[in-house]
Coordinates of N, CA, C and O in Angstrom, one line a residue:
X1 N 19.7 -28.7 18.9 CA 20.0 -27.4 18.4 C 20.9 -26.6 19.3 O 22.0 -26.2 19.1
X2 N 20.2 -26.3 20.4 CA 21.0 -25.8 21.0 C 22.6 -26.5 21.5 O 23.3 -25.8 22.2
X3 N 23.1 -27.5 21.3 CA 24.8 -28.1 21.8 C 24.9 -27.6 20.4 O 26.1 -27.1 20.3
X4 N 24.2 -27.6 19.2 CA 24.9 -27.5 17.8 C 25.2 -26.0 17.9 O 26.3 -25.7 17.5
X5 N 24.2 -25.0 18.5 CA 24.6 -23.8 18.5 C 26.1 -23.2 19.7 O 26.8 -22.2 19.6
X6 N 26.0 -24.4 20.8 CA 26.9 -24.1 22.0 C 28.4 -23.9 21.2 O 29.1 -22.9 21.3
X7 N 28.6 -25.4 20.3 CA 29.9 -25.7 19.9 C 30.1 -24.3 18.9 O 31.0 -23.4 19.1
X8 N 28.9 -24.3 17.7 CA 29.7 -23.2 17.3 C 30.1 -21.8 18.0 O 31.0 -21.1 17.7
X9 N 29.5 -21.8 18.7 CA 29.6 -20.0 19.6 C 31.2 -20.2 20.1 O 32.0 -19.3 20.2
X10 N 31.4 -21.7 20.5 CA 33.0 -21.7 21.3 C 34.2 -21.7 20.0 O 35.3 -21.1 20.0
X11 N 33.4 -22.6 18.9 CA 34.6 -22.5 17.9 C 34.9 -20.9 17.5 O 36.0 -20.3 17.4
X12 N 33.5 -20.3 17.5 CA 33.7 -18.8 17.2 C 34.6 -17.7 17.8 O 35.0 -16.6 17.2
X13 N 34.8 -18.3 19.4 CA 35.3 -17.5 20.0 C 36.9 -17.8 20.0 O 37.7 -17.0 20.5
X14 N 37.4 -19.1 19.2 CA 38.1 -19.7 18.7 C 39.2 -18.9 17.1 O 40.3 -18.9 16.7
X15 N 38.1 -18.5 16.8 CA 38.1 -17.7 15.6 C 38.3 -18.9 15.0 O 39.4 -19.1 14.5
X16 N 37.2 -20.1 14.8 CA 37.7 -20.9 14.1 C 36.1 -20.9 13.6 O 35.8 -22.0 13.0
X17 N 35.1 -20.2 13.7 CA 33.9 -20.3 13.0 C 33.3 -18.5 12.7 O 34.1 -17.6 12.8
X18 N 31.6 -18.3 12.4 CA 31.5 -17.2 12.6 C 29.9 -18.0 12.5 O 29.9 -19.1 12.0
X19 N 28.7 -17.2 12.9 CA 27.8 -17.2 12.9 C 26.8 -16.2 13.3 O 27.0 -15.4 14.3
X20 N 25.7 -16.2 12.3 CA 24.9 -14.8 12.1 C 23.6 -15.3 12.3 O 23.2 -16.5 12.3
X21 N 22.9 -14.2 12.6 CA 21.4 -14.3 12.7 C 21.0 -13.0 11.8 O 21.7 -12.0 11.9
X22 N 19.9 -13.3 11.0 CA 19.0 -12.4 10.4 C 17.5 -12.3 10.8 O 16.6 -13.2 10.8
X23 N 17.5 -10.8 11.1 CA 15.9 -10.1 11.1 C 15.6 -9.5 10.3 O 16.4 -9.0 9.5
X24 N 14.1 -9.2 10.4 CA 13.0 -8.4 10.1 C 12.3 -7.6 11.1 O 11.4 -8.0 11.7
X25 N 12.5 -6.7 11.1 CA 12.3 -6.0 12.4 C 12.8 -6.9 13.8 O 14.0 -7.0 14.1
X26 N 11.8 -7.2 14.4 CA 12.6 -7.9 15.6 C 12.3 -9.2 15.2 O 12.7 -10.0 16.0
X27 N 11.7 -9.8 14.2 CA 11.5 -11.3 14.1 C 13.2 -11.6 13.2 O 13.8 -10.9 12.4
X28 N 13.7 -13.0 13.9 CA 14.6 -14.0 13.8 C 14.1 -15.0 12.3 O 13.5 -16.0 12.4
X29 N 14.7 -14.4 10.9 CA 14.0 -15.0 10.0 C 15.5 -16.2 9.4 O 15.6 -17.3 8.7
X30 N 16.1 -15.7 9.9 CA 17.5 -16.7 9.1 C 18.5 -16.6 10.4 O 18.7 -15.8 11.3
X31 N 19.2 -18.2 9.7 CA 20.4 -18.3 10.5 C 21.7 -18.5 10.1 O 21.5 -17.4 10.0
X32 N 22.8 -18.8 9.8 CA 23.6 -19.1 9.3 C 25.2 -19.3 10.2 O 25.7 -18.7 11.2
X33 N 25.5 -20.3 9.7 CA 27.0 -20.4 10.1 C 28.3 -20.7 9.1 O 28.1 -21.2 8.0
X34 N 29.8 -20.4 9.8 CA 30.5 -21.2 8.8 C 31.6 -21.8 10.1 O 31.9 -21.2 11.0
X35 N 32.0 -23.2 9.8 CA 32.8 -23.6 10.8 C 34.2 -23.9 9.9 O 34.1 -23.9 8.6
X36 N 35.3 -24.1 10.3 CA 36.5 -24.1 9.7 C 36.6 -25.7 9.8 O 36.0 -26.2 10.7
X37 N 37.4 -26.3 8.9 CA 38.3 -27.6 8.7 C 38.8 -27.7 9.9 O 39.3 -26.7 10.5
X38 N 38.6 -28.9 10.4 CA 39.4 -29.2 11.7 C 41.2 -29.9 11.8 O 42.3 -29.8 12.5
X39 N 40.7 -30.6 10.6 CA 42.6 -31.1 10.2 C 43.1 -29.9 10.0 O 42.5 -28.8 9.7
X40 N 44.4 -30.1 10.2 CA 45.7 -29.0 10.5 C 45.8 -28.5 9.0 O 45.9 -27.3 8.9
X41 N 45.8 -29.4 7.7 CA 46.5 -29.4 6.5 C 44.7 -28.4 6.1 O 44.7 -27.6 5.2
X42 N 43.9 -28.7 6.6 CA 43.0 -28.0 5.8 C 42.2 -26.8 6.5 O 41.2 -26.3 6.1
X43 N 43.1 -26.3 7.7 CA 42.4 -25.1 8.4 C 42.3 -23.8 7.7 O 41.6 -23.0 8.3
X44 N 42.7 -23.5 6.8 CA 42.8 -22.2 5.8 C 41.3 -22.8 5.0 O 41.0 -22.1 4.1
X45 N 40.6 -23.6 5.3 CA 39.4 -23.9 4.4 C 38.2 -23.5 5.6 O 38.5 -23.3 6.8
X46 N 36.9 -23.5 5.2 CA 35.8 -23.8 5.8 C 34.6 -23.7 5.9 O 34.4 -22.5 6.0
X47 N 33.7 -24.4 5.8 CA 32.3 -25.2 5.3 C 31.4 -24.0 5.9 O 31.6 -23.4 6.9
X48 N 30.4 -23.9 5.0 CA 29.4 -22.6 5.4 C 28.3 -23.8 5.3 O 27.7 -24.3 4.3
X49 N 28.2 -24.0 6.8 CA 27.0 -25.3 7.2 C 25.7 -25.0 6.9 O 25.0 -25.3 6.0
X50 N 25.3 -24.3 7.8 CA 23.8 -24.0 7.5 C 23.2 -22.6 7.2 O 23.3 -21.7 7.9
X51 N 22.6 -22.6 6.1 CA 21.8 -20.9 6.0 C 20.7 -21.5 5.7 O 20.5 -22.5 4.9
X52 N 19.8 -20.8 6.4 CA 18.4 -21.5 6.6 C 17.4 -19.6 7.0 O 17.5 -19.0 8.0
X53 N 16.6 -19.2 5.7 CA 16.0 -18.6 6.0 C 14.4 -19.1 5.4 O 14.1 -19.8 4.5
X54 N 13.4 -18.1 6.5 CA 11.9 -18.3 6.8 C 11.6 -18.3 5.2 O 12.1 -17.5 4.4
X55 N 10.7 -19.2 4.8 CA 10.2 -19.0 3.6 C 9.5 -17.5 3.3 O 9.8 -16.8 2.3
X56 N 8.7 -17.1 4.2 CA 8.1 -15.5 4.9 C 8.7 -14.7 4.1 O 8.3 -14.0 3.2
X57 N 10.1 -14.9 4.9 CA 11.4 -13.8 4.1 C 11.9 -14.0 2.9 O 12.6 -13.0 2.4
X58 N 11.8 -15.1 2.1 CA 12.4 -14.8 0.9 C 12.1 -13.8 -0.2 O 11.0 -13.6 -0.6
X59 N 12.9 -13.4 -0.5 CA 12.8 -12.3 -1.8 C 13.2 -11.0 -1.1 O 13.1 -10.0 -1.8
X60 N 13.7 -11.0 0.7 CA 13.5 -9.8 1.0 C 14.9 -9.5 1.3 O 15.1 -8.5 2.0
X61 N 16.0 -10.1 0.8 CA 17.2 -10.1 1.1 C 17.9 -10.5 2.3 O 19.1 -10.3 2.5
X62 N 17.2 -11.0 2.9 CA 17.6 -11.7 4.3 C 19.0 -13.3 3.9 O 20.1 -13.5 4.5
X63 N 18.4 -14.0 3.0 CA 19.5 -14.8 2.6 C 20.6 -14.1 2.3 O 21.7 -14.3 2.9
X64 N 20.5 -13.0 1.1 CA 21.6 -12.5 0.6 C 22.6 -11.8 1.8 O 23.9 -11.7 1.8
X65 N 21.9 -11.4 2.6 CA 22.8 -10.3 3.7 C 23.5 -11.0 4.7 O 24.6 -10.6 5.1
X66 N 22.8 -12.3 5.4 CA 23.3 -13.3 5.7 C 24.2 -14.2 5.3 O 25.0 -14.6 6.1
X67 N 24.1 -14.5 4.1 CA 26.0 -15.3 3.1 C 26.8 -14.3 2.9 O 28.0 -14.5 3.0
X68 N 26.3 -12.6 2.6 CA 27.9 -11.7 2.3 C 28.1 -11.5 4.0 O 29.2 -11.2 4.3
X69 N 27.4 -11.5 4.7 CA 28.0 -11.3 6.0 C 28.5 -12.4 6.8 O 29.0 -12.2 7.9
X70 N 28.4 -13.8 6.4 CA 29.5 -14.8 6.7 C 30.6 -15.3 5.7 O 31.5 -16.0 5.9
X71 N 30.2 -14.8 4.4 CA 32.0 -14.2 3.8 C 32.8 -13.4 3.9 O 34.0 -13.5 3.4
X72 N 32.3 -12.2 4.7 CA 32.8 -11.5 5.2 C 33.8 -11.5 6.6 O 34.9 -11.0 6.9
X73 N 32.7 -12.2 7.4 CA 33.6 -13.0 8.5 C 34.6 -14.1 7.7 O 35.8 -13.6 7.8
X74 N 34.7 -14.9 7.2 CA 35.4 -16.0 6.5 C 36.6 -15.3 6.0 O 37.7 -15.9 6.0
X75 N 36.4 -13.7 5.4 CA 38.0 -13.3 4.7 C 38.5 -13.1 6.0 O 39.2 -13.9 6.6
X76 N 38.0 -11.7 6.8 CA 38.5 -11.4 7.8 C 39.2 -12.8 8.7 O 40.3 -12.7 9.2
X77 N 38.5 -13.7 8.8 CA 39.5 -15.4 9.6 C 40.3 -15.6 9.1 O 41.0 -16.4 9.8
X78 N 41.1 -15.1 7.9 CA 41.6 -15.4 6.7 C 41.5 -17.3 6.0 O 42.4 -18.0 5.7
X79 N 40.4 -17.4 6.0 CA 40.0 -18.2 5.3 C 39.9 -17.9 3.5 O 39.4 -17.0 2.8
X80 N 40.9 -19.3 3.2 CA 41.0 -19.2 1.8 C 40.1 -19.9 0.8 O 40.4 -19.8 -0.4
X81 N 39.1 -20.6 1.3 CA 38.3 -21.3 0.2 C 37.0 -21.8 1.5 O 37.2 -22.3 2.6
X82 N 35.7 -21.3 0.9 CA 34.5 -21.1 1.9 C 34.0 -22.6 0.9 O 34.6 -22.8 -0.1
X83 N 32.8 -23.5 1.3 CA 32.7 -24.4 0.7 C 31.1 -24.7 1.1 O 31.0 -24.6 2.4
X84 N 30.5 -24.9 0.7 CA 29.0 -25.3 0.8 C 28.5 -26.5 0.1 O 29.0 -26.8 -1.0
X85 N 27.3 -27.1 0.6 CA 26.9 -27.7 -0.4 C 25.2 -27.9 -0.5 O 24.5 -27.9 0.6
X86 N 24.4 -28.0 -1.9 CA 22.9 -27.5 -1.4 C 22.2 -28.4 -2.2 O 23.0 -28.7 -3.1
X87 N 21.4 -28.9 -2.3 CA 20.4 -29.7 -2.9 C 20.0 -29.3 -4.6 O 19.6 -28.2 -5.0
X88 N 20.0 -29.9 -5.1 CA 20.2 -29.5 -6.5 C 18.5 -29.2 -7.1 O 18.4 -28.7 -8.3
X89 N 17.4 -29.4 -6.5 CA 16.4 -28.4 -6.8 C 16.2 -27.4 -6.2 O 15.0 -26.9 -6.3
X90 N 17.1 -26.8 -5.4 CA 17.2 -25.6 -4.7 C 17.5 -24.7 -5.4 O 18.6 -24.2 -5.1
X91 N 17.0 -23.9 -6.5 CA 17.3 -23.3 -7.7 C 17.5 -22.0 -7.1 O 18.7 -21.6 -7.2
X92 N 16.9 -21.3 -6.5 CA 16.6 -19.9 -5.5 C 18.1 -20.1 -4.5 O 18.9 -19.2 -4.5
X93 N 18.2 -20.9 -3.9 CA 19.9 -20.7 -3.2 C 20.8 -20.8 -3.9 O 21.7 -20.1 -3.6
X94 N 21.1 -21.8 -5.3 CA 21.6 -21.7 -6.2 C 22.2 -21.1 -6.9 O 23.4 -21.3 -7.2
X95 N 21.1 -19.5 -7.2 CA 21.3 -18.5 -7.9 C 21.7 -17.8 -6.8 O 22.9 -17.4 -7.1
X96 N 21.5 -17.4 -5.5 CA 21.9 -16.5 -4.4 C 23.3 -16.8 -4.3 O 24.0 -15.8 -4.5
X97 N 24.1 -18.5 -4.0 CA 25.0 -18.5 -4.5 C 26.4 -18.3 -5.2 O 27.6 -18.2 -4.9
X98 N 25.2 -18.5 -6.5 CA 26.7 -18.1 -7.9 C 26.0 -16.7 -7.7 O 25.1 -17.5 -7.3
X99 N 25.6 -15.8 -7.6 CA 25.7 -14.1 -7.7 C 26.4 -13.6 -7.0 O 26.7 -12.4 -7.1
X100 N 27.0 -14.8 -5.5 CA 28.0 -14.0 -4.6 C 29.0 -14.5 -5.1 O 29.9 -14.0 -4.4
X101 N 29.5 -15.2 -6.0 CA 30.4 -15.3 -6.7 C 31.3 -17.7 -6.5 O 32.3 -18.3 -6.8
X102 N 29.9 -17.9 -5.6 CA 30.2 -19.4 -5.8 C 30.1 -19.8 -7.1 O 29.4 -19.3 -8.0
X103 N 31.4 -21.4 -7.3 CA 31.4 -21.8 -8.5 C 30.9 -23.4 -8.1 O 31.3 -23.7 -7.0
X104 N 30.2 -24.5 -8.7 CA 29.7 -25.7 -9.1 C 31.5 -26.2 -8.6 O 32.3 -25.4 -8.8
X105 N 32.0 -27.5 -7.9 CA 32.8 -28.3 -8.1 C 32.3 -29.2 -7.9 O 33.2 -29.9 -7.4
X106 N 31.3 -29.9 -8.0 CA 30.9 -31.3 -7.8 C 29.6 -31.2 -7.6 O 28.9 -30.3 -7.1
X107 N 29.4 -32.7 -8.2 CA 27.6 -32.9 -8.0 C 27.5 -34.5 -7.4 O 28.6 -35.1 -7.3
X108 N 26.4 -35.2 -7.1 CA 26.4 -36.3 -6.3 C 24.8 -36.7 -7.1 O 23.7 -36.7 -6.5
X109 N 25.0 -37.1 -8.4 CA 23.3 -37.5 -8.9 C 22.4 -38.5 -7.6 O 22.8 -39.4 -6.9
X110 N 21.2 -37.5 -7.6 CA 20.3 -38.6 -6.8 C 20.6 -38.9 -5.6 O 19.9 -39.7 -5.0
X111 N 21.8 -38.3 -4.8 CA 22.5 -38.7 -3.5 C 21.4 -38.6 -2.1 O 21.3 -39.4 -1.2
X112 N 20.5 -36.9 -2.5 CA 19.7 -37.3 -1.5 C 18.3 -37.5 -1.5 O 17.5 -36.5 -1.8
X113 N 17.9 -38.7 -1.2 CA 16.4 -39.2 -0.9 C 15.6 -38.4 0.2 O 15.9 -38.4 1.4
X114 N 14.6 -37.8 -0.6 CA 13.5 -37.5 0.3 C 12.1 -38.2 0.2 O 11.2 -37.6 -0.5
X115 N 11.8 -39.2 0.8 CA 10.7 -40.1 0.4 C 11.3 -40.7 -0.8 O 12.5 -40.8 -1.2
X116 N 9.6 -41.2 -1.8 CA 10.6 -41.8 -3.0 C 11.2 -40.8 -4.3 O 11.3 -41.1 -5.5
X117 N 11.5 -39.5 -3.4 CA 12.5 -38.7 -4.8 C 13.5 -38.7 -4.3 O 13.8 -38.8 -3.1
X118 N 14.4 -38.3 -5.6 CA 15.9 -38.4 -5.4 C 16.4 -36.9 -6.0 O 15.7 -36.2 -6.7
X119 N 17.5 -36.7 -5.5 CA 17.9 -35.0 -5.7 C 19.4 -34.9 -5.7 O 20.0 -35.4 -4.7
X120 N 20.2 -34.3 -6.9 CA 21.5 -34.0 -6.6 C 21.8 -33.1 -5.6 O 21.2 -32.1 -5.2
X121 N 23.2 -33.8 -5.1 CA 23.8 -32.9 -4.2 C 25.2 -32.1 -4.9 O 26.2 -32.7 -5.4
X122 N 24.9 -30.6 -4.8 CA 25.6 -29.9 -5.7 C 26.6 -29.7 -4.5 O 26.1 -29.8 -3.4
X123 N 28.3 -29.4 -4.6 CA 29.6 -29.2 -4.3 C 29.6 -27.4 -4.4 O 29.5 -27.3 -5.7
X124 N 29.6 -26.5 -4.0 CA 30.1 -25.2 -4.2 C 31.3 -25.0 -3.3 O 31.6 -25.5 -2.3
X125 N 32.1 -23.7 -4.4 CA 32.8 -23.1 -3.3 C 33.1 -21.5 -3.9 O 32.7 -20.9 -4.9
X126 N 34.2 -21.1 -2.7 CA 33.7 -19.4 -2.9 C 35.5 -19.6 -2.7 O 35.9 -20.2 -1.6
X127 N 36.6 -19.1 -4.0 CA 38.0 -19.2 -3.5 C 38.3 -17.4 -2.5 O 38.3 -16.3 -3.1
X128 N 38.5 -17.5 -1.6 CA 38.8 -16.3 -1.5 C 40.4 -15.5 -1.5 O 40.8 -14.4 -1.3
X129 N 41.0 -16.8 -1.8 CA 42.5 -16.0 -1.9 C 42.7 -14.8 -2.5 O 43.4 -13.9 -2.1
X130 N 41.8 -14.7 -4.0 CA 41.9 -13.6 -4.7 C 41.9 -12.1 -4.5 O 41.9 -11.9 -3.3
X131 N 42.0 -11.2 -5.0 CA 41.9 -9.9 -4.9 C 40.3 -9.1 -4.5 O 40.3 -7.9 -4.5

C-alpha cells in the first residue's frame, strides 16, 4: 500500500494523477484515486483506480464527495474521458456512478471469481470533453 500510494503522490505531483482522502470528523473513511494513461496516444484519458469507502460511512456521502472531487481534479488535468471499472453486484457504486453522470461501455460476464461465484465486470466512463 504504501509504494502504491508513494507512486501515486509522484504521478500527482506530475499532474499526471490526483488523489483524495475522505473523513468524518477526524476518522479516514474513503480513499480514492485517478491515475492518467501512460501511452502518449492515450494521455488525455484516465482510470479512476480505486474508491474504497468504510462500510460505516455509507449513505453519508463520503463516496459521493470523493468521485466529484476526483472529477473535478480530472477536468482541471484536462482530462478528456475518466474511466472506471466495478463489479457488477456493486449496485450502490453503480448508481453513485451513473448519478455523476458515468455511462455502461462494456461488461465482462462472470469475469470475476470470488470463491465459487462469478460477477460481471462492468466498463464505465465519464466523457468530459463536453460543456
Amino acid at each position: 500500500m504504501a509504494d502504491l500510494l508513494g507512486d501515486v503522490v509522484s504521478a500527482a505531483r506530475a499532474g499526471d494523477a490526483a488523489l483524495r482522502a475522505a473523513y468524518l470528523g477526524r476518522r479516514l473513511v474513503g480513499l480514492g484515486y485517478w491515475l492518467r494513461y501512460a501511452r502518449p496516444t492515450h494521455r488525455p484519458h484516465a482510470d479512476l483506480e480505486k474508491l474504497a469507502v468504510d462500510a460505516a460511512a455509507h449513505g453519508r456521502g463520503a463516496g459521493r464527495a470523493l468521485t466529484a472531487g476526483l472529477i473535478a481534479d480530472a477536468r482541471t488535468a484536462g482530462i478528456e474521458v475518466l474511466t472506471l471499472d466495478v463489479r457488477g453486484d456493486n449496485a450502490r457504486a453503480l448508481r453513485l456512478y451513473r448519478s455523476l453522470g458515468f455511462t455502461e461501455y462494456g461488461r465482462l460476464p462472470g469475469f470475476v471469481a470470488v470463491g465459487e461465484r462469478r460477477y460481471d465486470k462492468v466498463f464505465c466512463m465519464l466523457d468530459l470533453r463536453g460543456p
